[in-house]
Tab-separated table of C-alpha atoms and ligand atoms in Angstrom:
chain	number	residue	atom	x	y	z
A	4	UNK	CA	36.445	-55.830	30.786
A	5	UNK	CA	38.083	-52.939	29.038
A	6	UNK	CA	37.272	-50.798	26.057
A	7	UNK	CA	37.609	-52.313	22.600
A	8	UNK	CA	37.928	-50.049	19.579
A	9	UNK	CA	37.052	-51.576	16.211
A	10	UNK	CA	37.290	-50.132	12.717
A	11	UNK	CA	35.351	-51.383	9.710
A	12	UNK	CA	36.597	-50.380	6.267
A	13	UNK	CA	34.498	-49.559	3.233
A	14	UNK	CA	34.330	-53.083	1.824
A	15	UNK	CA	33.112	-54.381	5.215
A	16	UNK	CA	30.091	-52.043	5.106
A	17	UNK	CA	29.544	-52.052	1.338
A	18	UNK	CA	25.785	-52.769	1.375
A	19	UNK	CA	22.837	-53.421	3.697
A	20	UNK	CA	23.677	-57.109	4.155
A	21	UNK	CA	27.291	-56.247	5.019
A	22	UNK	CA	26.166	-53.617	7.504
A	23	UNK	CA	23.912	-56.159	9.247
A	24	UNK	CA	26.777	-58.648	9.375
A	25	UNK	CA	29.095	-56.043	10.899
A	26	UNK	CA	26.398	-55.075	13.421
A	27	UNK	CA	26.236	-58.700	14.592
A	28	UNK	CA	29.998	-58.752	15.029
A	29	UNK	CA	29.944	-55.523	17.039
A	30	UNK	CA	27.183	-56.896	19.263
A	31	UNK	CA	29.292	-60.029	19.893
A	32	UNK	CA	32.029	-57.834	21.367
A	33	UNK	CA	29.455	-56.084	23.555
A	34	UNK	CA	28.080	-59.471	24.695
A	35	UNK	CA	31.632	-60.472	25.664
A	36	UNK	CA	31.408	-57.705	28.246
A	37	UNK	CA	33.419	-54.988	26.517
A	38	UNK	CA	32.640	-51.330	26.108
A	39	UNK	CA	32.664	-51.035	22.320
A	40	UNK	CA	33.630	-48.026	20.207
A	41	UNK	CA	33.546	-48.428	16.427
A	42	UNK	CA	34.989	-46.214	13.698
A	43	UNK	CA	33.377	-46.728	10.287
A	44	UNK	CA	34.412	-45.874	6.736
A	45	UNK	CA	32.125	-44.829	3.916
A	46	UNK	CA	30.272	-47.666	2.161
A	47	UNK	CA	32.209	-49.484	-0.574
A	48	UNK	CA	33.670	-47.117	-3.127
A	49	UNK	CA	31.447	-44.215	-2.139
A	50	UNK	CA	34.345	-41.855	-1.359
A	51	UNK	CA	35.689	-42.394	-4.891
A	52	UNK	CA	32.205	-41.926	-6.308
A	53	UNK	CA	31.773	-38.642	-4.412
A	54	UNK	CA	35.162	-37.482	-5.708
A	55	UNK	CA	34.126	-38.338	-9.266
A	56	UNK	CA	30.902	-36.424	-8.775
A	57	UNK	CA	32.749	-33.383	-7.454
A	58	UNK	CA	35.003	-33.544	-10.513
A	59	UNK	CA	31.972	-33.476	-12.798
A	60	UNK	CA	30.620	-30.386	-11.085
A	61	UNK	CA	33.896	-28.497	-10.890
A	62	UNK	CA	37.416	-29.161	-12.196
A	63	UNK	CA	38.940	-27.684	-9.027
A	64	UNK	CA	36.473	-27.970	-6.130
A	65	UNK	CA	37.191	-25.751	-3.112
A	66	UNK	CA	38.961	-27.835	-0.446
A	67	UNK	CA	36.483	-26.844	2.259
A	68	UNK	CA	33.497	-28.006	0.230
A	69	UNK	CA	35.256	-31.211	-0.814
A	70	UNK	CA	35.712	-32.083	2.860
A	71	UNK	CA	32.042	-31.284	3.547
A	72	UNK	CA	31.099	-33.619	0.709
A	73	UNK	CA	33.423	-36.516	1.587
A	74	UNK	CA	32.581	-36.547	5.293
A	75	UNK	CA	28.981	-37.283	4.300
A	76	UNK	CA	30.083	-40.775	3.210
A	77	UNK	CA	31.104	-41.784	6.722
A	78	UNK	CA	27.989	-40.179	8.234
A	79	UNK	CA	25.824	-42.444	6.108
A	80	UNK	CA	27.598	-45.574	7.347
A	81	UNK	CA	27.628	-44.531	10.996
A	82	UNK	CA	23.878	-44.007	11.071
A	83	UNK	CA	23.126	-47.235	9.187
A	84	UNK	CA	25.410	-49.302	11.439
A	85	UNK	CA	23.760	-47.767	14.524
A	86	UNK	CA	20.322	-48.627	13.105
A	87	UNK	CA	21.345	-52.220	12.397
A	88	UNK	CA	22.639	-52.567	15.962
A	89	UNK	CA	19.453	-51.215	17.447
A	90	UNK	CA	17.549	-53.713	15.323
A	91	UNK	CA	19.458	-56.451	17.182
A	92	UNK	CA	18.132	-55.104	20.485
A	93	UNK	CA	21.211	-53.137	21.557
A	94	UNK	CA	21.435	-49.410	21.789
A	95	UNK	CA	23.952	-47.523	19.702
A	96	UNK	CA	24.787	-43.829	19.375
A	97	UNK	CA	26.494	-42.490	16.283
A	98	UNK	CA	28.722	-39.403	16.338
A	99	UNK	CA	30.424	-37.370	13.649
A	100	UNK	CA	34.173	-36.879	14.065
A	101	UNK	CA	33.526	-33.409	15.410
A	102	UNK	CA	30.985	-34.647	17.973
A	103	UNK	CA	33.391	-37.429	18.982
A	104	UNK	CA	36.054	-34.836	19.816
A	105	UNK	CA	38.479	-35.504	16.964
A	106	UNK	CA	40.345	-32.182	16.833
A	107	UNK	CA	42.647	-31.526	13.882
A	108	UNK	CA	44.789	-28.830	12.352
A	109	UNK	CA	43.177	-26.775	9.600
A	110	UNK	CA	44.621	-28.457	6.477
A	111	UNK	CA	41.706	-29.623	4.325
A	112	UNK	CA	42.145	-33.027	2.693
A	113	UNK	CA	45.067	-34.157	4.838
A	114	UNK	CA	44.458	-32.812	8.319
A	115	UNK	CA	46.444	-34.126	11.263
A	116	UNK	CA	44.763	-35.061	14.521
A	117	UNK	CA	46.153	-32.810	17.248
A	118	UNK	CA	43.872	-33.821	20.123
A	119	UNK	CA	41.008	-36.150	20.959
A	120	UNK	CA	38.496	-35.059	23.595
A	121	UNK	CA	36.149	-38.031	23.809
A	122	UNK	CA	33.792	-36.683	26.504
A	123	UNK	CA	30.612	-37.554	24.637
A	124	UNK	CA	31.920	-41.025	23.827
A	125	UNK	CA	32.730	-41.736	27.469
A	126	UNK	CA	29.317	-40.528	28.599
A	127	UNK	CA	27.576	-42.684	25.982
A	128	UNK	CA	29.630	-45.725	27.066
A	129	UNK	CA	28.774	-45.060	30.731
A	130	UNK	CA	25.118	-45.046	29.735
A	131	UNK	CA	25.567	-48.497	28.204
A	132	UNK	CA	25.495	-47.557	24.527
A	133	UNK	CA	27.670	-48.922	21.763
A	134	UNK	CA	29.407	-45.936	20.160
A	135	UNK	CA	29.784	-45.562	16.399
A	136	UNK	CA	32.070	-42.798	15.119
A	137	UNK	CA	32.318	-41.512	11.558
A	138	UNK	CA	35.921	-42.108	10.527
A	139	UNK	CA	38.310	-40.015	8.435
A	140	UNK	CA	37.096	-36.652	9.767
A	141	UNK	CA	37.527	-34.091	12.474
A	142	UNK	CA	37.108	-30.425	13.196
A	143	UNK	CA	39.835	-27.805	13.076
A	144	UNK	CA	40.631	-26.162	16.396
A	145	UNK	CA	41.549	-22.893	14.664
A	146	UNK	CA	39.073	-22.499	11.835
A	147	UNK	CA	36.241	-24.618	13.320
A	148	UNK	CA	35.854	-26.125	9.847
A	149	UNK	CA	35.228	-29.811	9.144
A	150	UNK	CA	38.376	-31.563	7.894
A	151	UNK	CA	39.340	-34.958	6.489
A	152	UNK	CA	42.446	-36.951	7.373
A	153	UNK	CA	43.492	-38.165	3.908
A	154	UNK	CA	42.518	-41.330	2.038
A	155	UNK	CA	42.337	-44.358	4.315
A	156	UNK	CA	42.100	-42.065	7.343
A	157	UNK	CA	39.485	-44.064	9.270
A	158	UNK	CA	42.324	-46.339	10.438
A	159	UNK	CA	43.826	-43.277	12.118
A	160	UNK	CA	40.497	-42.240	13.655
A	161	UNK	CA	40.274	-45.693	15.236
A	162	UNK	CA	43.795	-45.761	16.672
A	163	UNK	CA	43.504	-42.160	17.907
A	164	UNK	CA	40.262	-43.061	19.697
A	165	UNK	CA	41.894	-46.183	21.136
A	166	UNK	CA	44.751	-44.058	22.503
A	167	UNK	CA	42.459	-41.383	23.955
A	168	UNK	CA	40.160	-43.979	25.571
A	169	UNK	CA	43.114	-46.091	26.777
A	170	UNK	CA	41.699	-49.124	25.003
A	171	UNK	CA	43.516	-52.450	25.279
A	172	UNK	CA	43.622	-53.004	21.543
A	173	UNK	CA	42.491	-51.469	18.286
A	174	UNK	CA	41.000	-53.966	15.839
A	175	UNK	CA	41.090	-52.988	12.172
A	176	UNK	CA	38.560	-55.074	10.233
A	177	UNK	CA	39.111	-55.220	6.499
A	178	UNK	CA	38.692	-57.448	3.422
A	179	UNK	CA	41.831	-59.614	3.852
A	180	UNK	CA	42.945	-61.745	6.833
A	181	UNK	CA	45.760	-59.455	7.966
A	182	UNK	CA	49.002	-57.946	6.766
A	183	UNK	CA	50.558	-60.167	4.118
A	184	UNK	CA	54.067	-60.392	2.682
A	185	UNK	CA	52.681	-58.564	-0.391
A	186	UNK	CA	49.317	-57.281	-1.602
A	187	UNK	CA	47.220	-60.454	-2.061
A	188	UNK	CA	45.599	-58.854	-5.097
A	189	UNK	CA	48.964	-59.040	-6.894
A	190	UNK	CA	50.597	-62.008	-5.182
A	191	UNK	CA	48.049	-64.750	-4.451
A	192	UNK	CA	50.821	-66.793	-2.797
A	193	UNK	CA	51.513	-64.062	-0.222
A	194	UNK	CA	51.734	-65.215	3.397
A	195	UNK	CA	49.982	-63.700	6.372
A	196	UNK	CA	52.291	-62.236	9.025
A	197	UNK	CA	51.268	-63.183	12.579
A	198	UNK	CA	53.079	-60.148	13.920
A	199	UNK	CA	54.983	-57.179	12.558
A	200	UNK	CA	56.805	-54.355	14.369
A	201	UNK	CA	55.678	-50.744	14.214
A	202	UNK	CA	58.813	-49.756	12.294
A	203	UNK	CA	58.329	-52.384	9.592
A	204	UNK	CA	54.635	-51.545	9.306
A	205	UNK	CA	55.495	-47.841	9.045
A	206	UNK	CA	57.774	-48.581	6.101
A	207	UNK	CA	55.198	-50.878	4.470
A	208	UNK	CA	52.474	-48.227	4.819
A	209	UNK	CA	54.751	-45.398	3.684
A	210	UNK	CA	55.706	-47.481	0.633
A	211	UNK	CA	52.126	-47.923	-0.510
A	212	UNK	CA	50.736	-50.986	1.333
A	213	UNK	CA	47.342	-49.404	1.847
A	214	UNK	CA	46.230	-52.062	4.322
A	215	UNK	CA	46.934	-49.456	7.051
A	216	UNK	CA	47.022	-45.661	6.925
A	217	UNK	CA	50.530	-44.429	7.692
A	218	UNK	CA	49.460	-42.057	10.438
A	219	UNK	CA	47.549	-44.772	12.274
A	220	UNK	CA	50.764	-46.758	12.612
A	221	UNK	CA	52.607	-43.645	13.841
A	222	UNK	CA	49.854	-43.126	16.399
A	223	UNK	CA	49.958	-46.754	17.508
A	224	UNK	CA	53.678	-46.587	18.021
A	225	UNK	CA	53.593	-43.286	19.888
A	226	UNK	CA	50.880	-44.430	22.320
A	227	UNK	CA	51.871	-48.100	22.348
A	228	UNK	CA	48.496	-49.346	21.126
A	229	UNK	CA	48.656	-52.825	19.579
A	230	UNK	CA	46.810	-52.854	16.236
A	231	UNK	CA	45.107	-56.107	15.271
A	232	UNK	CA	44.493	-56.181	11.514
A	233	UNK	CA	41.952	-58.867	10.585
A	234	UNK	CA	39.095	-59.741	8.297
A	235	UNK	CA	35.477	-58.860	9.009
A	236	UNK	CA	34.546	-61.755	6.686
A	237	UNK	CA	36.268	-64.547	8.665
A	238	UNK	CA	36.907	-65.464	12.293
A	239	UNK	CA	40.653	-65.976	11.762
A	240	UNK	CA	43.217	-64.233	13.929
A	241	UNK	CA	44.928	-61.532	11.934
A	242	UNK	CA	48.227	-59.675	12.276
A	243	UNK	CA	49.334	-57.914	15.453
A	244	UNK	CA	51.237	-54.701	14.798
A	245	UNK	CA	53.227	-54.042	17.962
A	246	UNK	CA	56.748	-53.886	19.378
A	247	UNK	CA	59.941	-52.357	18.109
A	248	UNK	CA	62.792	-53.759	16.064
A	249	UNK	CA	65.059	-52.583	18.879
A	250	UNK	CA	63.331	-54.722	21.525
A	251	UNK	CA	65.699	-57.368	22.832
A	252	UNK	CA	62.971	-59.969	22.634
A	253	UNK	CA	62.177	-59.143	19.062
A	254	UNK	CA	65.820	-59.275	18.047
A	255	UNK	CA	66.144	-62.745	19.522
A	256	UNK	CA	63.005	-64.045	17.885
A	257	UNK	CA	63.961	-62.637	14.499
A	258	UNK	CA	67.127	-64.750	14.572
A	259	UNK	CA	64.981	-67.648	13.445
A	260	UNK	CA	62.279	-65.583	11.779
A	261	UNK	CA	62.049	-64.191	8.300
A	262	UNK	CA	64.526	-61.486	7.354
A	263	UNK	CA	61.979	-59.805	5.134
A	264	UNK	CA	58.578	-58.571	6.374
A	265	UNK	CA	57.205	-57.912	2.919
A	266	UNK	CA	57.202	-56.294	-0.497
A	267	UNK	CA	55.168	-53.114	-1.013
A	268	UNK	CA	54.281	-51.226	-4.163
A	269	UNK	CA	53.010	-47.767	-4.961
A	270	UNK	CA	51.573	-46.460	-8.229
A	271	UNK	CA	50.769	-42.970	-6.990
A	272	UNK	CA	54.053	-41.232	-7.752
A	273	UNK	CA	55.481	-39.366	-10.734
A	274	UNK	CA	59.072	-38.588	-11.675
A	275	UNK	CA	60.454	-35.218	-12.735
A	276	UNK	CA	63.920	-34.778	-14.248
A	277	UNK	CA	65.561	-31.380	-14.352
A	278	UNK	CA	67.919	-31.680	-17.311
A	279	UNK	CA	71.161	-29.728	-17.704
A	280	UNK	CA	71.552	-28.175	-14.254
A	281	UNK	CA	74.859	-26.246	-13.878
A	282	UNK	CA	77.022	-28.246	-11.434
A	283	UNK	CA	77.493	-25.387	-8.959
A	284	UNK	CA	77.010	-24.873	-5.237
A	285	UNK	CA	73.416	-23.919	-4.378
A	286	UNK	CA	71.606	-25.134	-7.519
A	287	UNK	CA	69.965	-28.140	-5.860
A	288	UNK	CA	68.960	-25.995	-2.910
A	289	UNK	CA	67.249	-23.509	-5.256
A	290	UNK	CA	65.320	-26.265	-7.027
A	291	UNK	CA	64.095	-27.910	-3.846
A	292	UNK	CA	63.316	-24.594	-2.166
A	293	UNK	CA	60.968	-23.823	-5.038
A	294	UNK	CA	59.252	-27.182	-4.519
A	295	UNK	CA	59.056	-26.726	-0.755
A	296	UNK	CA	57.558	-23.286	-1.330
A	297	UNK	CA	54.794	-24.988	-3.319
A	298	UNK	CA	54.154	-27.351	-0.335
A	299	UNK	CA	55.337	-30.403	-2.278
A	300	UNK	CA	56.745	-33.450	-0.510
A	301	UNK	CA	59.612	-35.081	-2.365
A	302	UNK	CA	60.309	-38.794	-2.095
A	303	UNK	CA	63.420	-40.086	-3.900
A	304	UNK	CA	66.157	-37.871	-5.333
A	305	UNK	CA	68.958	-38.851	-7.719
A	306	UNK	CA	71.657	-36.580	-9.134
A	307	UNK	CA	73.829	-37.808	-11.970
A	308	UNK	CA	77.572	-37.264	-12.078
A	309	UNK	CA	78.085	-34.195	-14.234
A	310	UNK	CA	79.654	-34.635	-17.642
A	311	UNK	CA	83.200	-33.211	-17.443
A	312	UNK	CA	82.921	-31.460	-20.792
A	313	UNK	CA	79.727	-29.539	-20.034
A	314	UNK	CA	79.755	-29.295	-16.217
A	315	UNK	CA	76.009	-29.977	-16.422
A	316	UNK	CA	74.096	-32.553	-14.423
A	317	UNK	CA	70.566	-33.993	-14.304
A	318	UNK	CA	68.525	-34.147	-11.102
A	319	UNK	CA	65.559	-36.542	-10.912
A	320	UNK	CA	63.073	-36.858	-8.080
A	321	UNK	CA	59.739	-38.492	-7.369
A	322	UNK	CA	56.686	-36.869	-5.813
A	323	UNK	CA	52.955	-37.586	-5.416
A	324	UNK	CA	51.462	-37.612	-8.914
A	325	UNK	CA	48.671	-35.296	-7.795
A	326	UNK	CA	51.330	-32.618	-7.179
A	327	UNK	CA	52.998	-33.139	-10.570
A	328	UNK	CA	51.582	-30.136	-12.400
A	329	UNK	CA	52.101	-27.779	-9.451
A	330	UNK	CA	55.740	-28.890	-9.270
A	331	UNK	CA	56.289	-28.370	-13.003
A	332	UNK	CA	54.823	-24.868	-12.658
A	333	UNK	CA	57.040	-24.009	-9.681
A	334	UNK	CA	60.160	-25.233	-11.509
A	335	UNK	CA	59.301	-23.443	-14.750
A	336	UNK	CA	59.330	-20.162	-12.823
A	337	UNK	CA	62.986	-20.603	-11.777
A	338	UNK	CA	64.372	-21.814	-15.122
A	339	UNK	CA	66.212	-18.567	-15.903
A	340	UNK	CA	67.559	-18.220	-12.368
A	341	UNK	CA	68.843	-21.821	-12.180
A	342	UNK	CA	69.784	-21.987	-15.844
A	343	UNK	CA	68.696	-25.554	-16.433
A	344	UNK	CA	67.950	-26.811	-19.918
A	345	UNK	CA	64.502	-28.457	-19.676
A	346	UNK	CA	62.092	-30.478	-17.536
A	347	UNK	CA	60.929	-34.051	-18.186
A	348	UNK	CA	57.755	-35.382	-16.610
A	349	UNK	CA	57.001	-39.111	-16.325
A	350	UNK	CA	53.884	-40.385	-14.593
A	351	UNK	CA	54.285	-43.939	-15.882
A	352	UNK	CA	56.438	-45.015	-12.946
A	353	UNK	CA	55.876	-47.245	-9.932
A	354	UNK	CA	57.780	-47.908	-6.748
A	355	UNK	CA	58.603	-51.359	-5.396
A	356	UNK	CA	60.017	-51.675	-1.873
A	357	UNK	CA	61.500	-54.513	0.119
A	358	UNK	CA	61.089	-54.136	3.880
A	359	UNK	CA	62.505	-56.103	6.793
A	360	UNK	CA	64.308	-55.504	10.079
A	361	UNK	CA	66.535	-58.501	9.350
A	362	UNK	CA	68.238	-56.722	6.457
A	363	UNK	CA	70.274	-54.758	9.031
A	364	UNK	CA	72.260	-57.860	9.858
A	365	UNK	CA	72.157	-59.845	6.627
A	366	UNK	CA	74.473	-58.922	3.764
A	367	UNK	CA	73.485	-59.583	0.184
A	368	UNK	CA	69.855	-58.456	0.402
A	369	UNK	CA	70.313	-55.685	-2.165
A	370	UNK	CA	72.094	-58.018	-4.588
A	371	UNK	CA	69.307	-60.607	-4.287
A	372	UNK	CA	66.616	-57.954	-4.779
A	373	UNK	CA	68.242	-56.602	-7.925
A	374	UNK	CA	68.910	-60.108	-9.283
A	375	UNK	CA	65.211	-60.919	-8.783
A	376	UNK	CA	64.227	-57.807	-10.734
A	377	UNK	CA	66.702	-58.637	-13.491
A	378	UNK	CA	65.292	-62.160	-13.818
A	379	UNK	CA	61.884	-60.598	-14.524
A	380	UNK	CA	63.412	-58.213	-17.079
A	381	UNK	CA	62.714	-55.162	-14.923
A	382	UNK	CA	64.946	-52.126	-15.386
A	383	UNK	CA	65.712	-50.014	-12.292
A	384	UNK	CA	65.361	-46.250	-12.770
A	385	UNK	CA	66.100	-44.999	-9.244
A	386	UNK	CA	67.120	-46.510	-5.914
A	387	UNK	CA	66.773	-45.365	-2.314
A	388	UNK	CA	67.384	-47.115	0.984
A	389	UNK	CA	66.787	-46.794	4.699
A	390	UNK	CA	68.017	-49.006	7.509
A	391	UNK	CA	65.227	-51.537	6.964
A	392	UNK	CA	64.078	-50.787	3.384
A	393	UNK	CA	65.252	-50.769	-0.224
A	394	UNK	CA	63.039	-49.062	-2.827
A	395	UNK	CA	63.319	-48.884	-6.592
A	396	UNK	CA	61.456	-46.895	-9.225
A	397	UNK	CA	60.479	-48.955	-12.266
A	398	UNK	CA	58.236	-48.673	-15.313
A	399	UNK	CA	54.637	-48.707	-14.067
A	400	UNK	CA	53.680	-51.516	-16.453
A	401	UNK	CA	56.269	-53.741	-14.742
A	402	UNK	CA	55.211	-53.168	-11.132
A	403	UNK	CA	53.250	-56.413	-10.757
A	404	UNK	CA	56.039	-58.472	-12.311
A	405	UNK	CA	58.616	-56.754	-10.111
A	406	UNK	CA	56.619	-57.435	-6.924
A	407	UNK	CA	56.065	-61.080	-7.857
A	408	UNK	CA	59.707	-61.663	-8.808
A	409	UNK	CA	60.939	-60.071	-5.572
A	410	UNK	CA	58.499	-62.114	-3.502
A	411	UNK	CA	59.764	-65.299	-5.113
A	412	UNK	CA	63.438	-64.305	-4.924
A	413	UNK	CA	63.138	-64.074	-1.133
A	414	UNK	CA	61.282	-67.406	-0.819
A	415	UNK	CA	58.185	-65.708	0.530
A	416	UNK	CA	55.667	-67.697	-1.542
A	417	UNK	CA	53.314	-69.933	0.472
A	418	UNK	CA	52.885	-73.568	-0.594
A	419	UNK	CA	49.136	-73.354	-0.211
A	420	UNK	CA	47.145	-70.276	-1.091
A	421	UNK	CA	46.095	-68.524	2.130
A	422	UNK	CA	45.659	-64.998	0.820
A	423	UNK	CA	41.901	-64.696	0.382
A	424	UNK	CA	40.498	-61.383	-0.820
A	425	UNK	CA	36.935	-61.354	0.541
A	426	UNK	CA	35.633	-58.129	-0.935
A	427	UNK	CA	36.417	-54.684	-2.166
A	428	UNK	CA	37.204	-53.608	-5.673
A	429	UNK	CA	40.829	-52.711	-4.944
A	430	UNK	CA	40.080	-49.189	-6.065
B	17	LIG	P1	39.522	-50.967	3.930
B	17	LIG	O1	38.432	-50.506	3.034
B	17	LIG	O2	39.095	-52.073	4.839
B	17	LIG	O3	40.221	-49.849	4.644
B	17	LIG	P2	41.723	-51.037	2.073
B	17	LIG	O4	41.315	-51.289	0.667
B	17	LIG	O5	42.083	-49.659	2.477
B	17	LIG	O6	40.585	-51.659	2.997
B	17	LIG	O7	42.944	-51.972	2.467
B	17	LIG	C1	42.867	-53.371	2.285
B	17	LIG	C2	43.588	-53.748	1.010
B	17	LIG	O8	44.970	-53.458	1.170
B	17	LIG	C3	43.553	-55.208	0.675
B	17	LIG	O9	42.362	-55.572	0.007
B	17	LIG	C4	44.794	-55.370	-0.198
B	17	LIG	O10	44.485	-55.335	-1.579
B	17	LIG	C5	45.636	-54.139	0.121
B	17	LIG	N1	47.006	-54.451	0.541
B	17	LIG	C6	48.124	-53.853	0.058
B	17	LIG	N2	49.210	-54.368	0.620
B	17	LIG	C7	48.806	-55.316	1.483
B	17	LIG	C8	49.495	-56.210	2.365
B	17	LIG	N3	50.832	-56.217	2.468
B	17	LIG	N4	48.758	-57.080	3.107
B	17	LIG	C9	47.416	-57.079	3.013
B	17	LIG	N5	46.713	-56.266	2.189
B	17	LIG	C10	47.391	-55.391	1.431
B	18	LIG	N1	36.374	-43.306	3.111
B	18	LIG	C1	37.724	-42.788	3.144
B	18	LIG	C2	38.508	-43.315	1.965
B	18	LIG	O1	37.982	-44.031	1.139
B	18	LIG	C3	38.412	-43.074	4.439
B	18	LIG	C4	38.631	-44.523	4.742
B	18	LIG	O2	38.022	-45.401	4.134
B	18	LIG	O3	39.432	-44.820	5.641
B	18	LIG	O4	39.664	-43.000	1.837
B	19	LIG	MG1	41.855	-48.524	4.217
């Protein structure tokens, strides 16, 4: 039997009883004859609680120390899970990300895994132990500092370990039964997907469906590791993330299958409008160079047609809300140079996205999406598209209504409720 890599999210290890339950599940996999490697998240909302605590101590905590603090959350779980396993008569060894060989770049708070050297894991497996790894963390090859992979990063730890250990599958255990056509917390009639391609899952994750960390899906696709997303609270089969929309087989099967994989939403962005930009060559480049210089990632961009009388235009874009103030500062510095009139900042926006490989070959998807939004009285502020996605920016207060209306417009609602949320606070 091969190596199985499992990941348990925060809500699956929220308290002592949950940790014991997870330990039993891990031992089952060992009893089935597998070598078992487990990545664990911090208990419940403890990462958020640690962040709150840091904020109380310092308004702007140093990034290095924040990573030192946050990685403690996963170290607590790894040791407790190992203890619970040993209590069941099996031997477990816990390792920090650094001990497990998770090597990253040096960017605190959103480090990228650049290599995995799982020597200690392999040795522990050879000795018959179950291996528990603290998720969401690694060590920088250059600075030797401890890093974190960004919120939700334990998913990526698990898939990276699965790739390095050549595991057959990576199982992501969470608080819902799989990937649904929308977040079950907003759409109780959402349907579970039995399977979804890497490309569709990448778009869902990039558009805010936090069921999987974006980088874990990228990793899975690159190393061809199937990801099985399922609940740690039930025995149901979950969703298999595998395959490409370009596979012949997939194209044939999607002929009869749903056109739409799902509806995702994201409340973490803000919108900035640069008002009264002279409509001249090079102005947009100057604006976005200033933002790039401040290390800010831009999402959607819209430029209005300039008014003939004034030859002035407005440029709006969205960005992570946490970068909002930095962006405003960077733009303020170039006001004289660019000659724009003023800046508007709006953090009361949300993004709603419709994702599906089938939209490549079905006309009318955009019209249906917009008609659904109109029926719910939702005004569209910005639009962007890719081959398999349409996204709109709307008023944040209307995000839930927009998601529900879109879900219904595409006939995605299940007749019987199957979207159980077993735990977690949704924070
Ligand atoms: P974990 O702690 O296990 O990593 P997360 O809270 O990060 O769990 O992710 C699971 C949550 O993702 C679910 O409880 C659900 O609210 C949310 N979610 C968002 N979009 C989806 C979706 N399309 N399908 C399933 N869950 C989704
Ligand atoms: N504990 C981290 C977080 O809450 C990492 C994870 O759960 O994947 O983001
Ligand atoms: Mg998660």
